[in-house]
Coordinates of C-alpha atoms in Angstrom, one line a residue:
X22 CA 0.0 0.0 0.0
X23 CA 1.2 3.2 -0.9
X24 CA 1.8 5.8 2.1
X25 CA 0.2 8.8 1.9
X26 CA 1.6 12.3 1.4
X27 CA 2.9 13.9 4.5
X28 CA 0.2 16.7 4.6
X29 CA -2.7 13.7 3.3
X30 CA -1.5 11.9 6.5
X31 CA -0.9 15.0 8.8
X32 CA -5.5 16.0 7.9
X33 CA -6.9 11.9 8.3
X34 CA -4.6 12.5 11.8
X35 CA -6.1 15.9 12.4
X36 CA -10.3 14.5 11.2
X37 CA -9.4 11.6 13.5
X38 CA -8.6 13.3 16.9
X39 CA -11.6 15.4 16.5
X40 CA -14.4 12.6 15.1
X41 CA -13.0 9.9 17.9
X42 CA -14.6 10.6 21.5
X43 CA -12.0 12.0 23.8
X44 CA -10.6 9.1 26.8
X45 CA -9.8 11.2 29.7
X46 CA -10.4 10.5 33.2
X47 CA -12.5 12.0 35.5
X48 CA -10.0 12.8 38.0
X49 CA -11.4 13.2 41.8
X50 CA -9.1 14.3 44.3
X51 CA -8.3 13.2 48.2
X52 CA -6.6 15.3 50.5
X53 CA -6.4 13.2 54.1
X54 CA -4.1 12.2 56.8
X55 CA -2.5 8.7 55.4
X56 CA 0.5 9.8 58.1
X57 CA -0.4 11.0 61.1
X58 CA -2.7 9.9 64.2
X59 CA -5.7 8.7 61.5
X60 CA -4.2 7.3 59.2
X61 CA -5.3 4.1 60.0
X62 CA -8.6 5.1 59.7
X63 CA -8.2 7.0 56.5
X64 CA -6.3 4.1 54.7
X65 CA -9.5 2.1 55.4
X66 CA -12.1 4.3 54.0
X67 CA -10.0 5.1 51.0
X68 CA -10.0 1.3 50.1
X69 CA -13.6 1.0 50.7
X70 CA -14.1 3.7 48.4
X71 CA -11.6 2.3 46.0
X72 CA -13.6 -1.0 46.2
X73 CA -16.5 0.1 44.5
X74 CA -14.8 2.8 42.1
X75 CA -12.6 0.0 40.6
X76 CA -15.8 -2.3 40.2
X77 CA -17.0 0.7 38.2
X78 CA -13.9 1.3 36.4
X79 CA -14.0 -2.5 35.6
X80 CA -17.2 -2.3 33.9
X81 CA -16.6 0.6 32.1
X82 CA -16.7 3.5 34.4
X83 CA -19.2 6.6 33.4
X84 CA -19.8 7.4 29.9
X85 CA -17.4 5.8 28.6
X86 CA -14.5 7.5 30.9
X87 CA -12.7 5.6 33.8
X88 CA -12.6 7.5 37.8
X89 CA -9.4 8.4 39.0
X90 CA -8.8 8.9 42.7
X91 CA -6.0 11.4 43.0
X92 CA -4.9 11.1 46.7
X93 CA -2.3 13.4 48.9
X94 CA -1.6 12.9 52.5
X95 CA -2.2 16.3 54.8
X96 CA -1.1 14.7 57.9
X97 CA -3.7 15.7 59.5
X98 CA -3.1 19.1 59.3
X99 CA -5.7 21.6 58.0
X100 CA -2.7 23.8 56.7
X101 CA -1.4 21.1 54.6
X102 CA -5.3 20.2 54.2
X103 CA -6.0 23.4 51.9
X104 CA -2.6 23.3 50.3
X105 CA -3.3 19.9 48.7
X106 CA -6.6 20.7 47.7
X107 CA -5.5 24.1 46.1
X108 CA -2.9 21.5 44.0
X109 CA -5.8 19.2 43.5
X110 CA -8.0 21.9 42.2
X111 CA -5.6 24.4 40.3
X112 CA -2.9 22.3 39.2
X113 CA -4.2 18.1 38.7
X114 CA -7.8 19.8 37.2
X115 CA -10.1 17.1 39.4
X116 CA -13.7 17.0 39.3
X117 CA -14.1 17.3 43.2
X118 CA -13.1 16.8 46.0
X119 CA -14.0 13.0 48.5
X120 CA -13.4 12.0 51.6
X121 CA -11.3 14.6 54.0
X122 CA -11.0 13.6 57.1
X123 CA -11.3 16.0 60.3
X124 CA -13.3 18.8 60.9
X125 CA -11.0 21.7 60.9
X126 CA -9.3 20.1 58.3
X127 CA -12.3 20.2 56.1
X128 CA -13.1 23.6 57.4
X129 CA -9.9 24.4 55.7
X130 CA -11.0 23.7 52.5
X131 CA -14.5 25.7 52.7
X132 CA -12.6 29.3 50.7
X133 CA -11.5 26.4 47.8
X134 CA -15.0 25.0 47.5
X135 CA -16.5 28.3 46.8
X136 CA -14.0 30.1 45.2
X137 CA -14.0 27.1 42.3
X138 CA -17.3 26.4 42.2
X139 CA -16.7 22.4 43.0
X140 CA -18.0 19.9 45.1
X141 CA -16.8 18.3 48.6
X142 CA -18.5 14.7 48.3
X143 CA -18.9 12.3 51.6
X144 CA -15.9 14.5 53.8
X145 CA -15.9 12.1 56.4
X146 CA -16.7 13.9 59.7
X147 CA -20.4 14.4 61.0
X148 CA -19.6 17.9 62.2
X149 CA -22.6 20.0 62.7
X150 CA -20.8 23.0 60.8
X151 CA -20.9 20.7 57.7
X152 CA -24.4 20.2 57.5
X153 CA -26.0 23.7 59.2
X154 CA -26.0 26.1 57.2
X155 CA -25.8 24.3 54.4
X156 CA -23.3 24.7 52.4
X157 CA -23.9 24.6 48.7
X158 CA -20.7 22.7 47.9
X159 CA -20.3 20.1 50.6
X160 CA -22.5 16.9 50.0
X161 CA -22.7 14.7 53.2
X162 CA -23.2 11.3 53.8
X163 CA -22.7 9.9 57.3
X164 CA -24.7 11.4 60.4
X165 CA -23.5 14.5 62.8
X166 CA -21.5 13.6 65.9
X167 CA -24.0 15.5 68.0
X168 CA -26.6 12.4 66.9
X169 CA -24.0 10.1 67.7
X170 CA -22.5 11.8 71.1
X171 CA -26.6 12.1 72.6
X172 CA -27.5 8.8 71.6
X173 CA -24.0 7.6 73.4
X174 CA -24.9 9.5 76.9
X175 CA -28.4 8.0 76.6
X176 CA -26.9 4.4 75.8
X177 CA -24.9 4.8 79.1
X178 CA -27.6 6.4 81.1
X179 CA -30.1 3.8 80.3
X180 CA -27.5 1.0 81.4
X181 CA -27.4 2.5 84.9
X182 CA -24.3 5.2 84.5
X183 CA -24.4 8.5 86.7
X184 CA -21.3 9.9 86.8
X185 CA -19.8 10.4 83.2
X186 CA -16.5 12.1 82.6
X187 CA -15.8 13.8 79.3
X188 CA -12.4 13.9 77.8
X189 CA -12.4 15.9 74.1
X190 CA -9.7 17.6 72.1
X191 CA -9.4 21.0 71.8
X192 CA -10.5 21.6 68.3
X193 CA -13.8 22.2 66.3
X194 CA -14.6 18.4 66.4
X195 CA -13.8 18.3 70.1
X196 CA -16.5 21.1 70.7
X197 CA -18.9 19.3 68.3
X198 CA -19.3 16.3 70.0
X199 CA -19.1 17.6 73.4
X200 CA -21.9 20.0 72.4
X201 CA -23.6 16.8 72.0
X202 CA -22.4 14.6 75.0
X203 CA -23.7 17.8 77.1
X204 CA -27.3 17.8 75.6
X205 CA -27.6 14.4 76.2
X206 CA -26.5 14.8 79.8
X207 CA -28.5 17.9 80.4
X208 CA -31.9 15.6 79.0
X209 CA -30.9 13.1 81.9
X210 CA -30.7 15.9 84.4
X211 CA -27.4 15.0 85.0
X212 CA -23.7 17.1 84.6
X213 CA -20.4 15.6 83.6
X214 CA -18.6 14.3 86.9
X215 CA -15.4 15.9 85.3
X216 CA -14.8 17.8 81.3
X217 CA -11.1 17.7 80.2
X218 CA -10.0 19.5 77.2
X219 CA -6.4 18.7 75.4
X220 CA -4.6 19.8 73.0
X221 CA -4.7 18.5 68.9
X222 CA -1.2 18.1 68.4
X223 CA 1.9 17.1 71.5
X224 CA -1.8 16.2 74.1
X225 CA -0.3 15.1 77.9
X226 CA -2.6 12.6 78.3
X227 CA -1.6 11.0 81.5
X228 CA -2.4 13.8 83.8
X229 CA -6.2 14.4 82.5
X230 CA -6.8 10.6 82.9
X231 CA -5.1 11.1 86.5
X232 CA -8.1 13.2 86.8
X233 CA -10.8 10.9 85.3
X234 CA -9.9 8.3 88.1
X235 CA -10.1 11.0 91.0
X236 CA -13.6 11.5 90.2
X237 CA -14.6 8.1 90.2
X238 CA -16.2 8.1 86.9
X239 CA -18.4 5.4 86.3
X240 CA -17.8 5.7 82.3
X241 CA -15.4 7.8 80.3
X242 CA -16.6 9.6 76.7
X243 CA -13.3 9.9 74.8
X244 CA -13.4 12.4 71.9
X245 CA -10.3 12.4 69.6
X246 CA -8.4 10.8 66.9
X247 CA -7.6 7.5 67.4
X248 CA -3.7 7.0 68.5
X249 CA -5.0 9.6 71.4
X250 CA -8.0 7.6 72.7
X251 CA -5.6 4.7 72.5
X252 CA -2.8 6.3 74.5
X253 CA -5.6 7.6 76.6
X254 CA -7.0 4.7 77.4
X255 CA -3.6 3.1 78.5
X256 CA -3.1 6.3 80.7
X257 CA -6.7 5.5 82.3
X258 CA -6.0 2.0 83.1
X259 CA -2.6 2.7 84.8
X260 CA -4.2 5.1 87.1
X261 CA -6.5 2.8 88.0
X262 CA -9.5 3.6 86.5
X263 CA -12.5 0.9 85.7
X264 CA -14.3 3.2 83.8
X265 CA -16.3 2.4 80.6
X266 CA -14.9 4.0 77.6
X267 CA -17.0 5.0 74.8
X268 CA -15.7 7.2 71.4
X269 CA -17.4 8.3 68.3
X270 CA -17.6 6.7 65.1
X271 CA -14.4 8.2 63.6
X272 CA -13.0 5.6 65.9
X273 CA -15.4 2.9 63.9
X274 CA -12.2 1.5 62.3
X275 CA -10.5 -1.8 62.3
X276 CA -6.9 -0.3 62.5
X277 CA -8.0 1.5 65.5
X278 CA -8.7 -1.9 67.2
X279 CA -5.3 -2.6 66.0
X280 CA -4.3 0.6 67.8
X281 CA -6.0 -0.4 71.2
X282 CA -4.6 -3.9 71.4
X283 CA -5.0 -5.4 75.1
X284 CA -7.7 -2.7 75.7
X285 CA -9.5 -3.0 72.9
X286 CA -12.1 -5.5 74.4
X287 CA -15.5 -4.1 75.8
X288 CA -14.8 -0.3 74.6
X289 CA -18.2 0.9 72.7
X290 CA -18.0 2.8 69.6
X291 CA -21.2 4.7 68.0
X292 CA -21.4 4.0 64.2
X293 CA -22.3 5.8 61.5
X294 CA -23.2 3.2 59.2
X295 CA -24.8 -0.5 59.4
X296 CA -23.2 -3.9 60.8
X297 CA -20.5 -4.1 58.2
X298 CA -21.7 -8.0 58.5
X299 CA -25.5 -7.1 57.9
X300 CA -26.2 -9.2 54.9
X301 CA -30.0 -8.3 55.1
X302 CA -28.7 -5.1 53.4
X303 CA -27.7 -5.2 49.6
X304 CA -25.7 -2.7 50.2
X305 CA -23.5 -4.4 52.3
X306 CA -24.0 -8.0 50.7
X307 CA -22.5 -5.8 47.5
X308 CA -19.5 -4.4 49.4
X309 CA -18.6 -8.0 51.1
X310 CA -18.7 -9.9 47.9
X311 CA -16.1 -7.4 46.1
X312 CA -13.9 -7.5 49.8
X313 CA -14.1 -11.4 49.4
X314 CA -12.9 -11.4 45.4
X315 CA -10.1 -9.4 46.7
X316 CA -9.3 -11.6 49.9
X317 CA -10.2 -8.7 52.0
X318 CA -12.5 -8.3 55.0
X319 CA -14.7 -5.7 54.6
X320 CA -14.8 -3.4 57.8
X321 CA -17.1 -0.4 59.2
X322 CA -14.1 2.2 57.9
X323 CA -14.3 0.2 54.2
X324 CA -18.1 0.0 54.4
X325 CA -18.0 4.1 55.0
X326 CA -15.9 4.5 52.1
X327 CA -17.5 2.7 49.9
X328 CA -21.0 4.4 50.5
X329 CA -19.4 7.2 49.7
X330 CA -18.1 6.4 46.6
X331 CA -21.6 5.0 45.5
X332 CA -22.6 8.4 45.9
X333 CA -20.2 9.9 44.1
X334 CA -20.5 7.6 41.2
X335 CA -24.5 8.2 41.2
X336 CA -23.8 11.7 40.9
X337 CA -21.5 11.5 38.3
X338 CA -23.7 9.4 36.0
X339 CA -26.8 11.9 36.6
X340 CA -24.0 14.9 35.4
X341 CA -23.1 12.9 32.6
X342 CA -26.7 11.7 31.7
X343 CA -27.3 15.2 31.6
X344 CA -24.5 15.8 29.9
X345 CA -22.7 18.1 32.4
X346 CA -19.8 16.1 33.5
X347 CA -17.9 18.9 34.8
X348 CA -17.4 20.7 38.2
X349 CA -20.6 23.6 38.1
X350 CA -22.8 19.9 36.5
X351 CA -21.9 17.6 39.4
X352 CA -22.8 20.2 42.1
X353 CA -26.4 20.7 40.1
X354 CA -26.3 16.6 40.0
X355 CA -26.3 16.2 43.5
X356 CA -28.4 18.7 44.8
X357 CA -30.9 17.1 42.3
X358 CA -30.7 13.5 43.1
X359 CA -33.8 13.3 45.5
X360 CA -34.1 10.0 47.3
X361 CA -31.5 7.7 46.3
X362 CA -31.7 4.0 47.8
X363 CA -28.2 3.1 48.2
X364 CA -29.2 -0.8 49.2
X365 CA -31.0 -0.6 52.1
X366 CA -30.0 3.0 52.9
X367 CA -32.4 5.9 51.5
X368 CA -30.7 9.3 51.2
X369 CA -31.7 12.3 49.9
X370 CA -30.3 15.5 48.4
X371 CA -31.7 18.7 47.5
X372 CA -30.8 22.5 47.2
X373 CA -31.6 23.2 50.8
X374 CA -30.5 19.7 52.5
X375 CA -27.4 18.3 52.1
X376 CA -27.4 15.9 55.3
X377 CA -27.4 12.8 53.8
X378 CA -28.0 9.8 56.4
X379 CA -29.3 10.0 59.5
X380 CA -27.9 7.0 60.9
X381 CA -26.5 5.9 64.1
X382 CA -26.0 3.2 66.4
X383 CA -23.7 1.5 69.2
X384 CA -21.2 -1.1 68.6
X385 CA -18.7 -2.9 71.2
X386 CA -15.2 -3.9 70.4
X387 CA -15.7 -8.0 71.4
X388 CA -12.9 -10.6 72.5
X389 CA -12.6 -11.4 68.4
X390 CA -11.4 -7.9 68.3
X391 CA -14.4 -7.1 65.9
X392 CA -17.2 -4.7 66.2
X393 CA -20.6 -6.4 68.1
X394 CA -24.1 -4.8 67.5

């Protein structure tokens, strides 16, 4: 066959580029503490996530184009928190932005969101600054710690407890659930035998614990990340302190078992999502069948993220349906989805609610070193 002439060659090139459909990615970017005292936590909801996002990927993705999680670790630092996003947005182009981690760490990105016009899907905090006012940019999925902090006290209360100490960092997330631990206490008439505050980063731990023990609580409300409550709780057994412990669902994490080896047993942790063994749910069924083909065991961090990315991905295929696939599109897909059944799990989106689920429960760390219900 003869080739064609340079310039022949150089147009069919040209006419091709511009009658084929274009194969890039929709890029969504990550900025969360894979170092740091979550990181354990973090690392699990990212694979959860990246469960379901491959499956999708695997079966073609949306439209035609493949998901790309672009991740960057912040440490845990809501500095480094809005640096990486301002990379992710300005200079690696992504879509949105999935699955912080922290409160003022996603507080940090709040000037980004709204200055670009993008979405925050599933940040993974129940912070009550997240959901009120809403906040046309930030789509969430889990439950506010206040839900989970008054349903803790009354959990406690019920089984008998009267003197409850409350030991929180010193940050916006600290505040939050504490705001919520104190409602709870102030429905049961009753005030917190003792409320410790310490600090987010270099906490001295063994004093406040000290403290905990002096006043004879009866159970302990622990509200931090998790190599704190672990430390913590070391602290509170060597000063000789019985007390029950109980943390929030950021906590909800196999590695933070990990974290709390020989004191790991009997410690209750609220939840934000179902029984990552409740088969009755499709959603979960789902998840645990794509854990299994990967020799994985799917965990309450893992069944988070991977919730969250099924939001996402619904999102994305009602912006490209409408064909929107872009930043301003996504943000008018989501407020529009309405009531979305996620298997099991009904959540709803719309201009003036962006709480997502309203779930919550109690779990307790049993002698298996999983999470009873």
């Amino acid at each position: 066959m003869p080739s064609l002439p340079l310039k022949l060659l150089g147009a069919v090139l040209a006419l091709s580029a511009w009658t084929l459909p274009a194969l890039a990615q929709i890029k969504i970017g990550q900025t969360a503490g894979f170092s740091g005292p979550v990181a354990a936590g973090v690392k699990e909801t990212s694979e959860g996530a990246r469960l379901y996002l491959d499956a999708v990927n695997a079966q073609g993705g949306v439209g035609g184009q493949k998901i790309e999680l672009i991740t960057l670790d912040d440490k845990f630092d809501p500095e480094l928190s809005a640096a990486n996003a301002k990379q992710l947005i300005e200079q690696r182009g992504v879509l949105a932005l999935f699955l912080s981690r922290g409160t003022p760490q996603t507080e940090a990105l709040f000037p980004l969101l709204a200055q670009h016009k993008l979405a925050l899907v599933a940040p993974s905090s129940g912070a009550m600054l997240l959901h009120k006012p809403v906040n046309p940019y930030v789509f969430n999925v889990r439950a506010t710690y206040q839900r989970e902090a008054e349903q803790a006290v009354q959990h406690l209360v019920s089984r008998g407890v009267q003197r409850l100490a409350l030991v929180q960092v010193d940050d916006s997330f600290g505040d939050d659930g504490a705001a919520g631990v104190l409602h709870g206490l102030q429905v049961a008439k009753l005030k917190p035998s003792v409320h410790l505050k310490y600090p987010r980063t270099q906490p001295q731990l063994a004093p406040l614990m000290k403290q905990v023990a002096q006043a004879d609580a009866q159970a302990l409300i622990f509200i931090g990340a998790a190599e704190q409550v672990a430390e913590g709780t070391q602290a509170l057994r060597a000063a000789g302190s019985t007390a029950q412990l109980l943390t929030l669902s950021n906590n909800a994490t196999a590695g933070f078992i990990r974290l709390m080896g020989a004191q790991a047993r009997g410690v209750i942790v609220s939840q934000a999502f179902p029984a990552e063994r409740s088969i009755s749910l499709a959603l979960v069924r789902e998840a645990q069948a794509l854990a299994k083909a990967r020799k994985q065991e799917l965990s309450p961090g893992m069944l988070e993220g991977f919730t969250a990315a099924k939001v996402l991905v619904e999102g994305l295929r009602k912006a490209a349906k409408d064909k929107a696939l872009d930043r301003a599109g996504l943000v008018r897909a989501l407020d529009s989805l309405g009531k979305l059944d996620l298997g099991g799990l009904e959540l709803g989106y719309s201009p003036a609610d962006h709480t997502g689920l309203d779930y919550a429960d109690m779990a307790i760390i049993g002698p298996d070193g999983k999470f009873w219900r």
